[in-house]
Coordinates of C-alpha atoms and ligand atoms in Angstrom, one line a residue:
M1 CA 78.3 98.5 98.0
Y2 CA 80.4 101.7 97.5
T3 CA 81.9 103.0 100.9
K4 CA 82.5 106.9 102.0
V5 CA 85.0 108.0 103.7
I6 CA 84.1 111.2 105.8
K7 CA 86.9 113.5 107.8
I8 CA 85.3 114.6 110.7
N9 CA 86.8 116.7 113.4
Q10 CA 86.6 115.7 116.9
E11 CA 87.1 119.6 117.8
H12 CA 84.1 121.1 115.9
I13 CA 81.9 118.2 114.7
D14 CA 80.1 118.8 111.4
K15 CA 76.5 118.4 112.4
A16 CA 75.3 117.3 108.6
V17 CA 78.0 114.4 108.7
L18 CA 77.1 113.6 112.2
E19 CA 73.2 113.1 111.0
E20 CA 74.4 111.1 107.9
A21 CA 76.2 108.8 110.0
A22 CA 73.8 108.1 112.3
D23 CA 70.9 107.9 109.5
W24 CA 72.8 104.8 108.7
I25 CA 72.5 103.4 112.1
K26 CA 68.8 104.4 111.8
R27 CA 68.5 102.0 108.6
K28 CA 70.1 99.0 110.1
E29 CA 73.5 99.8 108.5
L30 CA 77.3 99.6 109.1
V31 CA 79.6 102.7 110.2
A32 CA 82.7 102.5 111.7
F33 CA 84.4 105.5 113.8
P34 CA 86.9 106.0 116.1
T35 CA 87.0 105.5 119.9
E36 CA 89.9 106.7 122.0
T37 CA 90.8 102.4 121.8
V38 CA 90.8 101.4 118.3
Y39 CA 88.2 101.8 115.6
G40 CA 84.9 100.4 116.3
L41 CA 82.0 99.2 113.5
G42 CA 78.7 100.4 114.4
A43 CA 75.3 99.1 113.9
N44 CA 72.0 99.2 116.1
G45 CA 72.9 97.1 119.2
L46 CA 69.1 96.2 119.9
D47 CA 68.2 95.5 116.3
P48 CA 69.2 91.1 115.4
E49 CA 69.3 92.7 111.5
A50 CA 71.7 95.0 112.3
S51 CA 74.0 93.3 114.7
A52 CA 73.8 90.4 112.1
K53 CA 75.5 92.9 109.5
I54 CA 78.2 93.2 111.7
Y55 CA 79.2 89.6 111.9
A56 CA 78.8 89.4 108.1
A57 CA 81.0 92.3 107.5
K58 CA 83.9 91.6 109.6
G59 CA 84.0 87.4 109.0
R60 CA 83.2 87.2 112.5
P61 CA 81.8 83.7 114.1
S62 CA 78.5 84.1 115.5
D63 CA 79.1 82.9 118.9
N64 CA 81.4 86.1 119.8
P65 CA 79.2 88.3 121.5
L66 CA 79.6 92.4 120.6
I67 CA 80.3 94.9 123.3
L68 CA 77.5 97.9 123.7
H69 CA 78.6 101.1 123.1
I70 CA 76.6 103.9 125.2
S71 CA 76.7 108.0 126.1
D72 CA 75.4 108.5 129.1
M73 CA 75.3 106.3 132.4
D74 CA 71.2 106.7 131.9
E75 CA 71.4 104.2 129.0
L76 CA 72.8 101.6 131.5
E77 CA 70.2 100.5 133.0
P78 CA 67.5 99.6 130.3
L79 CA 70.2 96.4 129.2
V80 CA 70.8 94.9 132.3
Q81 CA 68.8 92.7 135.0
E82 CA 71.2 95.1 138.2
I83 CA 74.1 97.0 138.2
P84 CA 76.5 95.6 141.6
G85 CA 77.8 98.0 144.1
A86 CA 81.6 97.0 142.1
A87 CA 80.6 97.5 139.0
R88 CA 78.9 101.1 139.7
K89 CA 82.0 102.1 141.3
A90 CA 84.2 100.7 138.1
A91 CA 81.7 102.8 136.4
E92 CA 82.2 105.9 138.1
A93 CA 85.9 106.0 137.9
F94 CA 86.9 104.9 134.8
W95 CA 83.6 105.9 132.6
P96 CA 83.8 107.4 130.2
G97 CA 87.0 105.5 128.9
P98 CA 88.3 102.5 127.9
M99 CA 86.7 99.8 130.3
T100 CA 84.0 97.5 129.4
M101 CA 81.5 95.6 131.9
I102 CA 80.5 92.5 131.8
L103 CA 76.7 92.4 133.3
K104 CA 73.9 90.1 133.2
K105 CA 71.5 91.2 130.4
S106 CA 68.2 92.5 130.2
E107 CA 65.5 91.5 127.7
I108 CA 65.8 93.8 125.2
V109 CA 68.9 93.1 124.4
P110 CA 68.8 90.5 121.4
L111 CA 70.8 86.7 121.8
E112 CA 72.3 87.8 118.4
T113 CA 74.5 90.6 120.2
T114 CA 75.3 88.5 122.9
G115 CA 76.4 85.5 121.2
G116 CA 73.6 83.8 122.6
L117 CA 75.1 84.6 126.1
S118 CA 73.0 85.7 129.1
T119 CA 75.4 88.7 129.4
V120 CA 76.3 91.9 127.5
A121 CA 79.4 93.6 127.4
I122 CA 79.0 97.3 127.9
R123 CA 81.0 100.6 127.3
M124 CA 81.0 104.3 127.5
P125 CA 83.6 105.6 125.3
D126 CA 85.5 108.4 125.6
H127 CA 86.4 109.7 122.5
P128 CA 84.0 112.8 121.1
I129 CA 82.8 111.2 117.9
A130 CA 81.8 108.4 118.9
R131 CA 79.7 109.5 121.8
A132 CA 77.6 111.3 119.4
L133 CA 77.1 109.1 117.4
I134 CA 75.6 107.0 119.9
R135 CA 73.2 110.1 120.6
E136 CA 72.2 111.2 117.7
S137 CA 71.6 107.5 116.5
G138 CA 69.0 106.9 119.8
C139 CA 70.4 103.7 120.7
P140 CA 73.0 101.9 121.7
I141 CA 75.5 101.1 119.5
A142 CA 77.2 97.5 118.8
A143 CA 81.0 97.5 118.0
P144 CA 83.8 95.7 117.9
S145 CA 86.9 96.5 116.3
A146 CA 86.7 97.5 112.3
N147 CA 88.9 94.9 111.1
T148 CA 88.7 91.9 109.5
S149 CA 88.3 88.7 112.1
G150 CA 91.6 87.8 112.9
K151 CA 93.7 91.1 111.7
P152 CA 95.4 93.4 114.1
S153 CA 92.7 95.7 114.9
P154 CA 92.4 99.8 113.5
T155 CA 93.7 102.2 115.3
R156 CA 93.7 104.6 111.8
A157 CA 90.6 104.8 109.4
E158 CA 93.2 103.6 106.8
H159 CA 93.2 100.4 108.1
V160 CA 89.7 99.9 108.2
F161 CA 89.5 101.1 104.7
E162 CA 92.1 98.1 103.7
D163 CA 89.5 95.6 105.3
M164 CA 86.0 97.2 104.9
N165 CA 86.5 98.9 101.8
G166 CA 83.1 97.5 99.8
R167 CA 81.6 96.2 102.8
I168 CA 80.1 99.2 104.7
P169 CA 78.1 102.4 103.3
C170 CA 80.6 104.8 105.4
I171 CA 83.5 104.9 107.4
L172 CA 84.0 108.4 109.8
D173 CA 87.6 109.2 110.1
G174 CA 88.4 111.2 113.2
G175 CA 91.8 110.4 112.8
M176 CA 94.9 108.0 114.4
V177 CA 93.1 107.1 118.1
G178 CA 94.8 108.0 120.9
I179 CA 95.4 104.7 123.3
G180 CA 95.9 102.0 120.3
I181 CA 94.5 98.6 122.1
E182 CA 91.4 97.8 122.8
S183 CA 89.2 98.2 126.3
T184 CA 90.1 96.4 129.5
I185 CA 87.3 93.9 129.8
I186 CA 85.7 93.6 133.0
D187 CA 83.5 90.5 134.3
F188 CA 80.7 91.7 137.0
S189 CA 78.1 89.2 136.1
E190 CA 79.2 86.8 139.5
K191 CA 80.6 86.9 142.5
K192 CA 84.1 88.4 141.8
P193 CA 85.1 90.4 139.4
V194 CA 87.9 88.6 136.8
I195 CA 89.4 90.6 134.0
L196 CA 88.6 88.6 130.5
R197 CA 90.8 91.3 128.1
P198 CA 93.9 93.3 130.0
G199 CA 94.6 96.9 128.7
F200 CA 94.5 100.5 129.5
I201 CA 92.6 100.2 133.0
T202 CA 95.2 97.3 135.0
P203 CA 93.8 95.3 137.8
K204 CA 96.1 97.5 140.7
M205 CA 93.6 100.3 139.2
F206 CA 90.1 98.3 139.5
E207 CA 91.7 97.4 143.0
E208 CA 91.6 100.5 144.3
V209 CA 88.7 102.0 143.0
I210 CA 86.3 98.6 143.6
G211 CA 88.3 97.6 147.4
M212 CA 88.1 94.5 146.5
P213 CA 90.5 91.6 144.9
V214 CA 90.5 91.5 141.1
A215 CA 91.3 88.2 139.3
I216 CA 92.7 87.6 135.7
D217 CA 90.9 84.8 133.4
P218 CA 93.5 82.2 133.1
A219 CA 93.4 81.8 129.8
V220 CA 94.3 85.6 129.1
M221 CA 98.0 85.0 128.7
G222 CA 98.2 81.5 127.0
G223 CA 95.3 79.5 127.7
G224 CA 94.8 79.2 124.3
A225 CA 97.7 77.0 123.5
K226 CA 97.3 74.8 126.8
G227 CA 93.3 74.6 125.8
I228 CA 91.9 76.5 128.6
A229 CA 88.5 77.9 127.5
P230 CA 88.4 81.4 127.7
K231 CA 85.4 83.6 128.9
A232 CA 85.6 86.4 126.4
P233 CA 84.1 83.9 123.7
G234 CA 86.7 86.5 121.8
M235 CA 89.5 85.2 122.6
K236 CA 89.5 82.3 121.7
Y237 CA 90.3 82.7 118.1
K238 CA 93.4 83.8 116.5
H239 CA 94.3 87.4 116.7
Y240 CA 95.9 90.2 115.5
A241 CA 97.8 88.6 113.0
P242 CA 99.9 90.3 110.9
K243 CA 100.8 88.0 107.2
A244 CA 104.1 86.9 107.8
E245 CA 104.7 84.7 110.7
L246 CA 105.5 86.7 114.1
V247 CA 108.3 85.5 116.4
L248 CA 109.2 86.9 120.5
V249 CA 112.5 86.4 121.3
S250 CA 113.2 87.0 125.5
G251 CA 115.5 87.7 127.6
E252 CA 118.6 90.0 128.3
E253 CA 118.3 92.6 125.6
G254 CA 121.7 92.6 124.0
K255 CA 121.4 88.8 123.7
V256 CA 118.0 89.1 122.1
I257 CA 119.3 91.7 119.8
S258 CA 122.7 89.1 119.0
Y259 CA 120.1 85.9 118.7
I260 CA 117.6 88.0 116.1
N261 CA 120.7 89.1 114.3
R262 CA 121.8 86.0 113.6
K263 CA 118.8 85.0 112.4
V264 CA 118.5 87.8 109.9
T265 CA 122.4 86.3 108.4
E266 CA 121.0 82.9 108.4
A267 CA 117.7 83.9 106.5
H268 CA 119.9 85.8 104.3
R269 CA 121.7 82.9 102.6
K270 CA 118.1 81.7 102.2
G271 CA 117.2 84.7 100.3
E272 CA 114.3 85.7 102.8
R273 CA 113.8 89.2 103.8
I274 CA 113.5 89.9 107.6
G275 CA 111.5 92.4 109.8
V276 CA 112.1 93.6 113.2
I277 CA 110.1 95.0 115.8
A278 CA 112.5 97.2 118.1
T279 CA 112.1 100.2 119.9
D280 CA 113.7 103.9 119.4
E281 CA 116.7 102.9 121.9
T282 CA 117.4 99.2 120.1
A283 CA 116.6 100.4 116.0
D284 CA 119.6 100.8 114.9
R285 CA 120.6 98.1 116.2
Y286 CA 119.4 95.8 114.1
Q287 CA 120.1 94.0 111.1
G288 CA 116.8 93.4 109.8
D289 CA 115.6 94.2 106.2
V290 CA 112.7 96.3 107.5
V291 CA 113.2 97.7 111.3
L292 CA 110.4 99.5 112.1
S293 CA 110.5 100.9 116.1
I294 CA 107.3 100.3 117.7
G295 CA 107.6 103.0 120.6
T296 CA 110.0 104.1 123.6
K297 CA 110.9 101.6 126.7
S298 CA 110.4 104.5 128.7
C299 CA 107.2 105.5 128.1
D300 CA 104.9 102.3 127.5
S301 CA 102.0 103.8 126.2
T302 CA 103.9 104.7 123.2
I303 CA 104.3 101.0 122.7
A304 CA 100.8 100.2 123.0
Y305 CA 99.3 103.0 120.8
H306 CA 101.8 101.7 117.8
L307 CA 101.2 97.8 118.4
Y308 CA 98.8 97.8 115.9
D309 CA 99.8 100.0 113.4
V310 CA 103.4 98.3 113.2
L311 CA 101.7 94.7 112.7
R312 CA 100.1 96.1 109.6
R313 CA 102.8 97.7 108.0
F314 CA 104.3 94.6 107.8
D315 CA 101.4 93.2 106.0
H316 CA 102.7 96.3 103.2
E317 CA 106.6 95.2 103.4
E318 CA 107.6 91.8 101.3
V319 CA 108.7 89.8 104.3
D320 CA 109.1 86.1 105.4
M321 CA 109.4 86.5 108.8
I322 CA 109.2 89.2 111.8
Y323 CA 111.3 89.4 114.9
S324 CA 110.0 91.3 118.0
Q325 CA 111.7 91.5 121.5
V326 CA 109.4 91.1 124.6
F327 CA 107.9 94.3 126.3
E328 CA 106.6 93.1 129.6
T329 CA 107.5 95.9 132.0
G330 CA 105.6 99.0 132.8
E331 CA 101.9 99.6 133.1
N332 CA 100.5 98.7 129.6
G333 CA 103.3 95.3 129.8
F334 CA 100.8 93.5 130.4
A335 CA 98.0 94.4 127.9
I336 CA 100.7 94.7 125.2
M337 CA 102.2 91.1 125.5
N338 CA 98.6 89.7 125.9
R339 CA 98.0 91.2 121.9
L340 CA 101.3 90.3 121.1
T341 CA 101.7 86.5 122.3
K342 CA 98.4 85.9 120.3
A343 CA 99.8 87.3 117.3
A344 CA 102.8 85.5 117.9
G345 CA 100.4 82.1 118.3
Y346 CA 101.8 81.7 121.5
E347 CA 105.1 81.1 120.1
R348 CA 108.0 82.2 122.1
I349 CA 112.5 81.6 122.0
E350 CA 114.1 82.5 125.4
V351 CA 117.4 83.5 125.1
Ligands
LIG1 O1 88.1 98.9 123.0 C1 87.1 98.0 122.3 O2 86.9 97.5 123.4 C2 87.0 98.1 120.7 C3 85.8 99.7 120.5 C4 85.4 99.6 119.3 O3 85.1 99.7 121.9 N1 86.1 97.2 120.8 C5 86.1 95.8 121.0 O4 85.7 94.8 120.7 O5 87.4 95.4 121.1 P1 85.7 93.6 120.3 O6 84.3 92.8 119.5 O7 86.9 93.7 119.0 O8 86.1 92.7 121.2 C6 85.3 92.4 122.6 C7 85.3 91.0 123.2 C8 85.7 89.8 122.3 O9 86.7 88.9 122.7 C9 84.2 89.3 122.9 O10 84.6 87.9 123.0 C10 84.3 90.3 124.7 O11 84.9 90.8 124.3 N2 82.9 89.5 124.9 C11 81.8 90.2 124.2 N3 80.7 90.2 124.9 C12 80.9 89.3 126.1 C13 80.3 88.4 127.0 N4 78.8 89.2 127.1 N5 81.4 88.0 128.1 C14 82.3 87.6 127.7 N6 83.0 87.9 127.0 C15 82.4 89.3 126.0
LIG2 MG1 88.1 93.0 118.0

């Protein structure tokens, strides 16, 4: 299949391009599009045949449900059985935006979209191209991140092309996304709200808005390793991984840098090449063969923003191993480490 990449400007959305993309969706085909978090791989979420194509293109296990994307609050009600008060408050505060809610699904949502579950994940993205595409298509758009299953999520159209060329008819190229990691997922389908995947909207932000404590699914930070089944089926799969093995090193910064530099020296004796994930502050202190800065520690949203791009850039470098310091502090530390920890297969070295 020929994959057409169409540049589209979010400030002046070209009507003809939008209609062409929506036409693919109406014909049960797939369109990749930018959202403010990562690129999504979209199809009509109420059509089992269209959803099935998403699973095939990504190589995604069929028990891993999809998120339905809506463009307006009115579109929520028909998709769910009820909207609990806390969910309504969260939607008012964080939509459009990087929040996905799990609610009990209505009859019209096919089990093919929800991986057989009686609940459905819903998000109203805050990206003009995503919203316009949903509106023009006239249906909720089911969209996982537009990567091949197991690979880092795409934050640029080029990443989508790497994974989806030949598999889908259309990629809308709206440039680099704004946040860089996927939405926070919060489950409102049971009495107590539970965060299933951390993201830009933090537990504290939810608690302030809904006025009740928010739990965190114990599987979020390494449950996979301990055999705890996560509530979001997708969180159990290996994820976000670059081709080379990634090793996380935590401890006092000076010690971490010395440790990694020692490992680089050892690797060089064996003729191996080493990649290092550094920050703007530490980059020139590392002796790796390929040292990539992920952002600045003084503003950790820059780290979230570059995370997947950096992981993917190592796939284009011939490195045998990648070392990274950890980024636990700051507002986004929880969400960043959730992704990095999984990418590293839950392994970490303390120095
Ligand atoms: O930011 C995002 O959320 C991006 C953009 C494109 O919107 N989408 C995204 O989708 O990250 P995906 O499919 O890569 O991740 C969705 C996660 C998976 O871990 C899936 O298992 C979980 O949401 N999920 C979906 N429906 C669920 C449900 N009914 N109950 C529990 N988890 C669910
Ligand atoms: Mg994904």
